[in-house]
Coordinates of C-alpha atoms in Angstrom, one line a residue:
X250 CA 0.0 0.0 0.0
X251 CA 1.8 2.8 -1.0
X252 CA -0.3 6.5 -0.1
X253 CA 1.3 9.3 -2.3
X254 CA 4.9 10.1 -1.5
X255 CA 4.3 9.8 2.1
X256 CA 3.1 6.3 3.3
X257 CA 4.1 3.1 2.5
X258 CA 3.0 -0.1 3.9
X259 CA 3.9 -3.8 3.4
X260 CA 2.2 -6.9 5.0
X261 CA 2.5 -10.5 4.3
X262 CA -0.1 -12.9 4.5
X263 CA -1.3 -16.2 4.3
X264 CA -4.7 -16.8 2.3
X265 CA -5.7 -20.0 4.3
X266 CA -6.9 -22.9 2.5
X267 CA -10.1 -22.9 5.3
X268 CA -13.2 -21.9 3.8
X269 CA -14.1 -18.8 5.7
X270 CA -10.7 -18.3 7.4
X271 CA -9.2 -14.8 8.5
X272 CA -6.5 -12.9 6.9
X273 CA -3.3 -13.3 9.1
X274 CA -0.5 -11.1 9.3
X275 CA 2.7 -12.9 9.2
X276 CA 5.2 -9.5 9.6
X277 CA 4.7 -5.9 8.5
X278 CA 6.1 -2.6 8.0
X279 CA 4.6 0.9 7.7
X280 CA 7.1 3.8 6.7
X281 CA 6.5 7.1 6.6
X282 CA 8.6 9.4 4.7
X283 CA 10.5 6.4 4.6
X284 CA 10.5 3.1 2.8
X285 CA 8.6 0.8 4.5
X286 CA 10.5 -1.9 6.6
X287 CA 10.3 -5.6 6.6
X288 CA 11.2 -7.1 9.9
X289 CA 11.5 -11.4 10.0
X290 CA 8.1 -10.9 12.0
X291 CA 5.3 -8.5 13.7
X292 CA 5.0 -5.3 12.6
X293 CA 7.0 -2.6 12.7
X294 CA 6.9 1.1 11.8
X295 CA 9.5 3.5 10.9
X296 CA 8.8 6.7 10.7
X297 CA 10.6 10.0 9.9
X298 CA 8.2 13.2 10.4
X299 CA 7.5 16.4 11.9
X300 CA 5.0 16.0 14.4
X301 CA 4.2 11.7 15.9
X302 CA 1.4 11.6 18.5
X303 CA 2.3 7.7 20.2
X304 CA -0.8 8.3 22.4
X305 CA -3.6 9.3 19.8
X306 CA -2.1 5.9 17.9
X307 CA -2.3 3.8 20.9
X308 CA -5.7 5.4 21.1
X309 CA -6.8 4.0 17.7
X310 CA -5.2 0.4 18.3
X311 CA -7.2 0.0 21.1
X312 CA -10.6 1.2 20.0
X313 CA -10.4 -1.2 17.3
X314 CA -9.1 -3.9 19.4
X315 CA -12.2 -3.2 21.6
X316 CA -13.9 -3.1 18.9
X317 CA -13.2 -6.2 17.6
X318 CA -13.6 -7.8 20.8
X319 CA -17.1 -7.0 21.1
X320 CA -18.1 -8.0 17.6
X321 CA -16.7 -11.2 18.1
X322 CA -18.7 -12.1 21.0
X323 CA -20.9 -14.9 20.0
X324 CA -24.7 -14.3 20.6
X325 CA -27.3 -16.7 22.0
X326 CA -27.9 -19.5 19.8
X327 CA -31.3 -19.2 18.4
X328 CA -33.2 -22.2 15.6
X329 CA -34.4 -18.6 14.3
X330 CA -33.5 -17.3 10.8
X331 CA -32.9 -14.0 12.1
X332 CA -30.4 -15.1 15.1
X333 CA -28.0 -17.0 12.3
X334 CA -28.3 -14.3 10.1
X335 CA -27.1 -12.0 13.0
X336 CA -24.4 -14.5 14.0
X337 CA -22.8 -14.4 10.3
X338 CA -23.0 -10.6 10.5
X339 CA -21.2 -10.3 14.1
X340 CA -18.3 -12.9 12.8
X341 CA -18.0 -10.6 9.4
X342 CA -17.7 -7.7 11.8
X343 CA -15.0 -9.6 14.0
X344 CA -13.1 -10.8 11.1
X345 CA -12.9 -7.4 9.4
X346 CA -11.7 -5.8 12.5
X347 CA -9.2 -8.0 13.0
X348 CA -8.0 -7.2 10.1
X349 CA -7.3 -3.7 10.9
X350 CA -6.2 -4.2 13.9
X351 CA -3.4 -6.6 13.6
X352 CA -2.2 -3.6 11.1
X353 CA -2.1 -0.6 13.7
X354 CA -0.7 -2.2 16.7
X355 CA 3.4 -2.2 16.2
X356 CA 5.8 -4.8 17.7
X357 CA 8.6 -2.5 17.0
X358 CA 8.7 1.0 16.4
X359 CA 11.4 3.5 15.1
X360 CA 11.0 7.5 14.9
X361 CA 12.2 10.7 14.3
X362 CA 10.8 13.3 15.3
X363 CA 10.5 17.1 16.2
X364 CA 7.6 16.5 18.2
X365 CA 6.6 13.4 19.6
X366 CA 3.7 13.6 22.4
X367 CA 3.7 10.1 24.9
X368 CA 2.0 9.7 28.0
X369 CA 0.5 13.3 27.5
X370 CA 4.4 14.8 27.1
X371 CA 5.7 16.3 23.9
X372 CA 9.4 16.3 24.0
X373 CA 10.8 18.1 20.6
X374 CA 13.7 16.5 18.6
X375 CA 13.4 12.7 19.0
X376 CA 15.3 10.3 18.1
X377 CA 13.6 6.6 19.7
X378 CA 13.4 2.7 19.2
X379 CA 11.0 1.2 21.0
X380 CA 9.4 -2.1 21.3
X381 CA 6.2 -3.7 22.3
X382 CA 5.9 -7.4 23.7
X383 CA 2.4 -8.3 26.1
X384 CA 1.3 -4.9 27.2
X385 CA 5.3 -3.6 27.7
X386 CA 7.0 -1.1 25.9
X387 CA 10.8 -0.7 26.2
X388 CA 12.7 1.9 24.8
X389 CA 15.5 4.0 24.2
X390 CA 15.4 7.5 23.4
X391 CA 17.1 10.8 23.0
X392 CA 15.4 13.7 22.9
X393 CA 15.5 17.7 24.2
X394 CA 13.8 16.8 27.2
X395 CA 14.6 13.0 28.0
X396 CA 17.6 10.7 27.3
X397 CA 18.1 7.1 28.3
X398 CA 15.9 4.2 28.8
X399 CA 12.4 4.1 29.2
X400 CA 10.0 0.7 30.6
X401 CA 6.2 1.5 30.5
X402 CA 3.7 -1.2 31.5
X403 CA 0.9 -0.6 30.3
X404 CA -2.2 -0.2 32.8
X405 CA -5.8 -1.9 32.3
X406 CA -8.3 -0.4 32.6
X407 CA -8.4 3.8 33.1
X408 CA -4.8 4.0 34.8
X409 CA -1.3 4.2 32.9
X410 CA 0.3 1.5 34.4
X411 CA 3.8 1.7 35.8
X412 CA 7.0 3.8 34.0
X413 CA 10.6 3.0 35.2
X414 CA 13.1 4.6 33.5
X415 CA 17.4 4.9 33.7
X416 CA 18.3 8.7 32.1
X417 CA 21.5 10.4 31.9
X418 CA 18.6 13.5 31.2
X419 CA 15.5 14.5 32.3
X420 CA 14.4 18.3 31.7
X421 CA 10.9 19.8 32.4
X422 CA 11.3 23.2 31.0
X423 CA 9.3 25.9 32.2
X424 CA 7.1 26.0 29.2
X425 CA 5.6 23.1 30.3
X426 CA 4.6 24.3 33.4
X427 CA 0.7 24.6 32.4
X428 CA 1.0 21.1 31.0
X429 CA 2.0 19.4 34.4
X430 CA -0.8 21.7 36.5
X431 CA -3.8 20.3 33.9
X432 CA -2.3 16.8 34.1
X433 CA -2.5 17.3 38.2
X434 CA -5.7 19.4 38.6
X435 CA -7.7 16.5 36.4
X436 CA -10.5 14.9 38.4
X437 CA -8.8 11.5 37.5
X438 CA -5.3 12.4 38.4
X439 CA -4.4 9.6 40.4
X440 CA -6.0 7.0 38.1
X441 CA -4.4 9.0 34.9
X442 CA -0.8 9.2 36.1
X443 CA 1.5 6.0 36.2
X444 CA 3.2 4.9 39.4
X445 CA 7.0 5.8 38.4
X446 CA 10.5 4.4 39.2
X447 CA 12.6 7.0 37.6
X448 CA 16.3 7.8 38.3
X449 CA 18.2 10.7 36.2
X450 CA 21.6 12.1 36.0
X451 CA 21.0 15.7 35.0
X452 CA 17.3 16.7 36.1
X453 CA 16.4 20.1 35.2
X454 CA 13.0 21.8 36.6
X455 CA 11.6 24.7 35.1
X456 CA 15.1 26.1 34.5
X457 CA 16.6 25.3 37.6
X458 CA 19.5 22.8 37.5
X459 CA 18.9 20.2 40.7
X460 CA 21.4 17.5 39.9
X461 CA 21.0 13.4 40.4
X462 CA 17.2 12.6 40.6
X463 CA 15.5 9.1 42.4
X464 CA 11.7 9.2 42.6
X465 CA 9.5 6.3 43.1
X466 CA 6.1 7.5 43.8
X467 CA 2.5 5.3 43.2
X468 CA -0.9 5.3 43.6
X469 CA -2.9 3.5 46.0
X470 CA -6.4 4.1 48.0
X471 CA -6.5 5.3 51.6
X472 CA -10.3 5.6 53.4
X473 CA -11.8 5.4 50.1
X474 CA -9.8 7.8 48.7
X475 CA -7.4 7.8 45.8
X476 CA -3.7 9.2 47.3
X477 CA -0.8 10.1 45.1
X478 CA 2.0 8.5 47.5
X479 CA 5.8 9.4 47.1
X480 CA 7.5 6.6 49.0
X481 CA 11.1 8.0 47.8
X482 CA 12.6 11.4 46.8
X483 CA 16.2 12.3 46.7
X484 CA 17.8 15.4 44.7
X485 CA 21.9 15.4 45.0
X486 CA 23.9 17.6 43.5
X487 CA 27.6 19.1 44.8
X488 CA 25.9 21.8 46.9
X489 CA 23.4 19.8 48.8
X490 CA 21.5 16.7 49.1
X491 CA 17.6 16.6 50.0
X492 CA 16.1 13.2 50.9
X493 CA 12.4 13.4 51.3
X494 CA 8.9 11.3 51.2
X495 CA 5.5 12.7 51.4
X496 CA 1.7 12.3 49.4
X497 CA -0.8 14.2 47.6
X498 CA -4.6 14.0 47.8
X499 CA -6.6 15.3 45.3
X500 CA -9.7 16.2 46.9
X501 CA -11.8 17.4 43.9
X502 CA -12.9 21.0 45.0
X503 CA -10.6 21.6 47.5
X504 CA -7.5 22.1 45.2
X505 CA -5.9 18.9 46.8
X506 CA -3.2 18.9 49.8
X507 CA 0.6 17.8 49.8
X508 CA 2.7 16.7 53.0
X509 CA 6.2 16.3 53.3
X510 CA 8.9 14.9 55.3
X511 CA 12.6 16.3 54.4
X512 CA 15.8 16.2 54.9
X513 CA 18.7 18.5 53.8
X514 CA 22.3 18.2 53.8
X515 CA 24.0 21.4 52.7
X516 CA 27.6 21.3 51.5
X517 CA 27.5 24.9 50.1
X518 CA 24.0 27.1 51.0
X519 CA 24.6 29.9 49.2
X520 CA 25.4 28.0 46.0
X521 CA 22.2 25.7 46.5
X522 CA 20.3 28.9 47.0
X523 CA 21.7 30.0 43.6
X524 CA 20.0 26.9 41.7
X525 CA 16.9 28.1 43.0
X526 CA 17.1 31.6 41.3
X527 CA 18.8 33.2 44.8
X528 CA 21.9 34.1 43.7
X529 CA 24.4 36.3 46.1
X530 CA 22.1 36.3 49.1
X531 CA 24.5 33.9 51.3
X532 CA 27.9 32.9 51.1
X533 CA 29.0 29.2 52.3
X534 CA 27.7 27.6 54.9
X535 CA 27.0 24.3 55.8
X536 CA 24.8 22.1 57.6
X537 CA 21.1 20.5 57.5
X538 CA 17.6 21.7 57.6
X539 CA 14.8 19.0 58.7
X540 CA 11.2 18.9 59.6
X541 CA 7.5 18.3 58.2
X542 CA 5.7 20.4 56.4
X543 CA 1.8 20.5 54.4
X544 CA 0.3 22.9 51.7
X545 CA -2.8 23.1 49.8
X546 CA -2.8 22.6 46.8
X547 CA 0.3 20.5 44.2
X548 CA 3.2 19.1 44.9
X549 CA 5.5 21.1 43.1
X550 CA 3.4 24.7 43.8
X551 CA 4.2 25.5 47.2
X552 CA 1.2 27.4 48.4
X553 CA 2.5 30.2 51.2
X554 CA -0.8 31.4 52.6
X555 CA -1.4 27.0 53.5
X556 CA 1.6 26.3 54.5
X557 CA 2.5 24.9 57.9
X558 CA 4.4 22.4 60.1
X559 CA 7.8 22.7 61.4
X560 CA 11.3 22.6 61.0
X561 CA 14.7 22.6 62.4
X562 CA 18.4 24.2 61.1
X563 CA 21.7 24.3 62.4
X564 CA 24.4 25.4 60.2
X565 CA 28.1 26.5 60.2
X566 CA 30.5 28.6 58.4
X567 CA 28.8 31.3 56.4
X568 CA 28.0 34.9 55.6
X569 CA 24.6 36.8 55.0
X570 CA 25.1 39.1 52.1
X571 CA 23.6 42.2 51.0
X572 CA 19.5 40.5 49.5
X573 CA 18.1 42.7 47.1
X574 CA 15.0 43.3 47.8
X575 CA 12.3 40.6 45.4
X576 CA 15.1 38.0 46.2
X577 CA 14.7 35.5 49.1
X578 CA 13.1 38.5 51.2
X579 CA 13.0 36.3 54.5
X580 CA 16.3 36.2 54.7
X581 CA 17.0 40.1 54.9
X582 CA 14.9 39.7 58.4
X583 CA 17.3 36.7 59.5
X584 CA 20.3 39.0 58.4
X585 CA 19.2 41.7 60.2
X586 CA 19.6 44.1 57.5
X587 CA 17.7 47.0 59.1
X588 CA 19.6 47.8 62.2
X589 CA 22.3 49.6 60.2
X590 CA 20.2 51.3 58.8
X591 CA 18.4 52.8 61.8
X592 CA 21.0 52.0 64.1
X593 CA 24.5 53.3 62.8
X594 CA 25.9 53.9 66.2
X595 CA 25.7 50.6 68.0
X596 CA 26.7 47.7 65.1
X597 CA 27.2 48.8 61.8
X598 CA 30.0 47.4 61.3
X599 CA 28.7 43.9 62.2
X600 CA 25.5 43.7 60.0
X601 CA 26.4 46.1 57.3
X602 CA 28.2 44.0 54.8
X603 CA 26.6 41.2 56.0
X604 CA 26.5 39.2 59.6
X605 CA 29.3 36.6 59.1
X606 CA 28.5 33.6 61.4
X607 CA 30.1 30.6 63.1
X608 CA 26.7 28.9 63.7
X609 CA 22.7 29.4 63.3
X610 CA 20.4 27.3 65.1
X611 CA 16.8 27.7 65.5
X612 CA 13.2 25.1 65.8
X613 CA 10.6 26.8 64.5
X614 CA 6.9 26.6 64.2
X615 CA 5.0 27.5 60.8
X616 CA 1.2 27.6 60.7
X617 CA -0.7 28.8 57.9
X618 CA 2.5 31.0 56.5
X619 CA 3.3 32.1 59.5
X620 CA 6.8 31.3 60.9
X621 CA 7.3 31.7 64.7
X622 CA 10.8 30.9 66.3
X623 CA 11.7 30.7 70.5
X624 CA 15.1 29.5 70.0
X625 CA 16.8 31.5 66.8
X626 CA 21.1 32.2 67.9
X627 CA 23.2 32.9 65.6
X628 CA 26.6 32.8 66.7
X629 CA 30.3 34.9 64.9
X630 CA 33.6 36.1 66.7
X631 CA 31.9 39.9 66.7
X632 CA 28.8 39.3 68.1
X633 CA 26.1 36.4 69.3
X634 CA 22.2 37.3 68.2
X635 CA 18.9 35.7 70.3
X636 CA 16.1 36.0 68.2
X637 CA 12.4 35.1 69.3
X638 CA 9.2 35.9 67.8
X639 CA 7.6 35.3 63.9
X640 CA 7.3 36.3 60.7
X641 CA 4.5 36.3 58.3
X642 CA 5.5 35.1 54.9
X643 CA 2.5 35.4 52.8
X644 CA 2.1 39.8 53.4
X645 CA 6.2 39.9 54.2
X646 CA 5.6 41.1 57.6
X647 CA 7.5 40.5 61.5
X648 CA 7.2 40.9 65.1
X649 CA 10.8 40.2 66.3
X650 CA 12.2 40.4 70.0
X651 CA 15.7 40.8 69.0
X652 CA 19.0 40.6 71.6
X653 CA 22.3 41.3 70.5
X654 CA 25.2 40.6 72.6
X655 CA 28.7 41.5 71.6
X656 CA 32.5 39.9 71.8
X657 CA 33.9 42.2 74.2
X658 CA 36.6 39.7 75.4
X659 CA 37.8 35.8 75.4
X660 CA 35.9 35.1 78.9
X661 CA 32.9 36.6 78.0
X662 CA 32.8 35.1 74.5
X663 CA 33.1 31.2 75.9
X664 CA 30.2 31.9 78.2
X665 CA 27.9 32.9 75.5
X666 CA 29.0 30.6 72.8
X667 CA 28.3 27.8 75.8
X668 CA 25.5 28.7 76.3
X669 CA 23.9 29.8 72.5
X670 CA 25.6 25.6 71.2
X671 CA 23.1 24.3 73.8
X672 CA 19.2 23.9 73.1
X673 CA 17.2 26.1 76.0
X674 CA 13.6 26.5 75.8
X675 CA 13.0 30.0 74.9
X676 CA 15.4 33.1 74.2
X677 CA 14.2 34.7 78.2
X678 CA 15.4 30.8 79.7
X679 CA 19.0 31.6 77.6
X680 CA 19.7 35.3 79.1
X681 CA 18.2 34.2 82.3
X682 CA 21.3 31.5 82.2
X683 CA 23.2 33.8 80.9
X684 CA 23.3 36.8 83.3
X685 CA 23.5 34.6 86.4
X686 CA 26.6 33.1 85.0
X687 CA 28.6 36.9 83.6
X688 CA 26.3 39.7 85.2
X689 CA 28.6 41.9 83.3
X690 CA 27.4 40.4 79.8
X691 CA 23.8 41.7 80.5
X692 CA 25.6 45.9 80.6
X693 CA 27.1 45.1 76.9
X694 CA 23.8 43.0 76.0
X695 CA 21.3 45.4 73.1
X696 CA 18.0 44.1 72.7
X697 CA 15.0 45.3 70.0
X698 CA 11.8 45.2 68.7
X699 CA 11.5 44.9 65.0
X700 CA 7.5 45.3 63.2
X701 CA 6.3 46.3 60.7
X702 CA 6.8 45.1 57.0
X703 CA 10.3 43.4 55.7
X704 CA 10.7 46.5 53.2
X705 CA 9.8 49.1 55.8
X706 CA 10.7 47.6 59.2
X707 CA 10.3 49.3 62.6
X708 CA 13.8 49.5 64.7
X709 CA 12.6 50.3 68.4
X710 CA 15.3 49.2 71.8
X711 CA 13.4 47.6 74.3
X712 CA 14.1 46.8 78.0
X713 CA 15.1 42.9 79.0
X714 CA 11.8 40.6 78.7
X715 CA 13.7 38.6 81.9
X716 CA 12.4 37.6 84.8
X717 CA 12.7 40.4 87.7
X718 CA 14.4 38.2 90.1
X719 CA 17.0 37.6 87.7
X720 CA 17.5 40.9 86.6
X721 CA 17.5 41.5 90.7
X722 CA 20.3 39.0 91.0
X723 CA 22.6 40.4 88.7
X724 CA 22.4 43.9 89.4
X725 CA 25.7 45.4 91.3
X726 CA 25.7 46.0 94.7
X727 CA 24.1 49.0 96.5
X728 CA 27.1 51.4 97.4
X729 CA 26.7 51.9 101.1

């Protein structure tokens, strides 16, 4: 069958001797743009064309299967004239499809492509070979988007099966953004996606290069429900490593909820913070960042004004720099960019060009965008900072108790650093410790209320939020 310049197709078959008997495909070859191949046996197609859509053929096979299936269900035997006539009719319809169908549905296929769509994704300059064997395809392709080796087993029924896959690349380019929200927000999502086992070299997300990528991530049913599980998630590149696990339910109406458990290992924060967009906000430091956390809404859309749970950091070795404002705003509050600015006089030189520290450890609390810290200390040969209070993320707002305490000399300096490595419950519990131990800290100790918005802030000095005995017990002694 040859169709203009375009199509060709070539399909041995036996004409069997039975009276009645079906056509049967012995091997087969559709090319397009291409001569048309023939393979020892099944069918393959080879194909060399702008624009391949794998699904809507898949599509096609199956209705006609389907099809077919149907028609060749024997009906009811009946003595009537009418029922045998029907009968013959049904087994002409069964044969027929057949017919097509053994045509459509490739053993073996080989493309080129500069769009191919598959499993809903159109990936642009494809090169592939794939096969298909009882329900499994294997391939191997190279493409803009994906390289590497590909295992899909088919699904019955309304789901996709299971996709495994080995990549040296996997990009997701920001384009496709839109595409991966429609595939999510879909009232079938977690029958429509496959469960996936994929593991990729180079992953790139929306233009955001995150290194070696391991997901495995299926679907099961919880209370009744549907539940989009992620059982393994790990993202390691030289600047950090983030293990994590967590779900999705898609309640239809409701915009659907994600939870996660995480893990980060920083080698290099600033430069992590740089493959998220953040460049020169923070320079070095190392350490990990742990805790749970929930939003409404998708997985990969973190949704500020939802978002809550907790979390924990201690890291070393590092230097706040000078954030622009638009760029990782929350971390101009922890930096403490707005006392020079109000406060020349007292530490400009210490948070100016940026607070260089030894040490930051804090547990915090977040509850529907709002981040509230007890226990913030950052530590640095100039100066130790208490920090207790919260900040709202979603209208960029704070209501900080801040204490400063400076590194007047060796003695001093051990006491503080003692005390700011150990976990205390609450930043009054820490001074309280603190003064009892060097009353002479709490003279050199500045403490201040910050409000108001993160572009704007309010600078105010406060007196000591500790207890009155304590502040009793270190005061010098009367003069007689």
């Amino acid at each position: 069958v040859a169709w203009g310049n375009t199509m060709f197709a070539k399909a041995p078959r036996p004409n069997a001797a039975e009276a009645g008997a079906s056509w049967r495909v012995l091997r087969g070859g559709i090319g397009v743009n291409v001569s048309a191949p023939e393979p020892e046996s099944g069918v393959t197609v080879n194909a060399n064309m702008h624009a391949l859509n794998v699904d809507a053929w898949r599509v096609l096979a199956q209705q006609v299967n389907r099809s077919s299936s149907a028609s060749g269900t024997n009906p009811t035997t009946s003595s009537t004239t009418s029922a045998a006539a029907s009968e013959d009719k049904a087994d002409s319809e069964a044969a027929a499809d057949m017919q097509v169908a053994q045509y459509l549905d490739p053993d073996v296929l080989a493309a080129r492509a500069d769009e191919l769509v598959v499993l809903g994704k159109k990936l642009d300059d494809v090169v592939v070979g794939a096969s298909h064997q009882k329900g499994v395809w294997q391939a191997n392709i190279n493409s803009h988007q994906v390289a590497g080796y590909l295992t899909w087993y088919e699904g019955k029924g309304r789901g996709l099966g299971k996709v495994t896959t080995r990549l040296s690349s996997l990009i997701i380019p920001e384009s496709a953004a839109q595409d991966v929200t429609e595939l999510l927000d879909g009232k079938e999502t977690t029958t429509r996606m496959p469960s996936l086992d994929i593991m990729a070299d180079n992953f790139e997300l929306f233009n955001k290069k995150l290194g070696h990528l391991e997901l495995i991530a299926n679907n099961t049913r919880v209370a009744g429900q549907r539940e989009w599980r992620i059982s393994k998630l790990l993202l390691d590149n030289p600047d950090a490593q983030l293990q994590a696990s967590g779900k999705w339910l898609n309640r239809e109406g409701e915009g659907g909820m994600t939870s996660l458990s995480y893990e980060l290992a920083m080698k290099d924060a600033g430069k992590m913070l740089e493959r998220f967009g953040f460049a020169h906000v923070l320079r070095g430091g190392e350490g990990q960042m742990k805790g749970d956390i929930s939003w409404k809404g998708m997985p990969f859309a973190l949704d500020i004004p939802s978002l809550s749970g907790h979390l924990k950091l201690d890291m070393t070795a590092g230097q706040f720099l000078k954030v622009e404002p638009g760029a990782a705003k929350l971390l101009s509050v922890l930096s403490l960019q707005s006392l020079p600015k109000l406060l020349k006089l007292d530490f400009h030189d210490v948070f100016s060009e940026g607070f260089a520290f030894d040490g930051i450890s804090a547990n915090a609390q977040i509850n529907k965008g709002v981040l509230e810290t007890k226990d913030l200390k950052m530590r640095s040969v100039q100066a130790t900072v208490a920090m207790e209070g919260s900040a709202d993320i979603a209208h960029e707002t704070q209501n900080l108790y801040v204490v400063v305490m400076p590194e007047f000399n060796v003695g001093t300096a051990s006491v503080v650093y003692a005390l700011a490595v150990n976990p205390v419950v609450g930043l009054g519990s820490y001074l309280a410790q603190l003064f009892l131990r060097d009353p002479l800290t709490k003279a050199l100790t500045f403490q201040y209320q910050i409000t108001g918005s993160w572009k704007e802030p309010n600078v105010a000095k406060v007196e000591a939020r500790i207890p009155k005995a304590v502040l009793d017990a270190t005061k010098p002694p009367e003069k007689p």
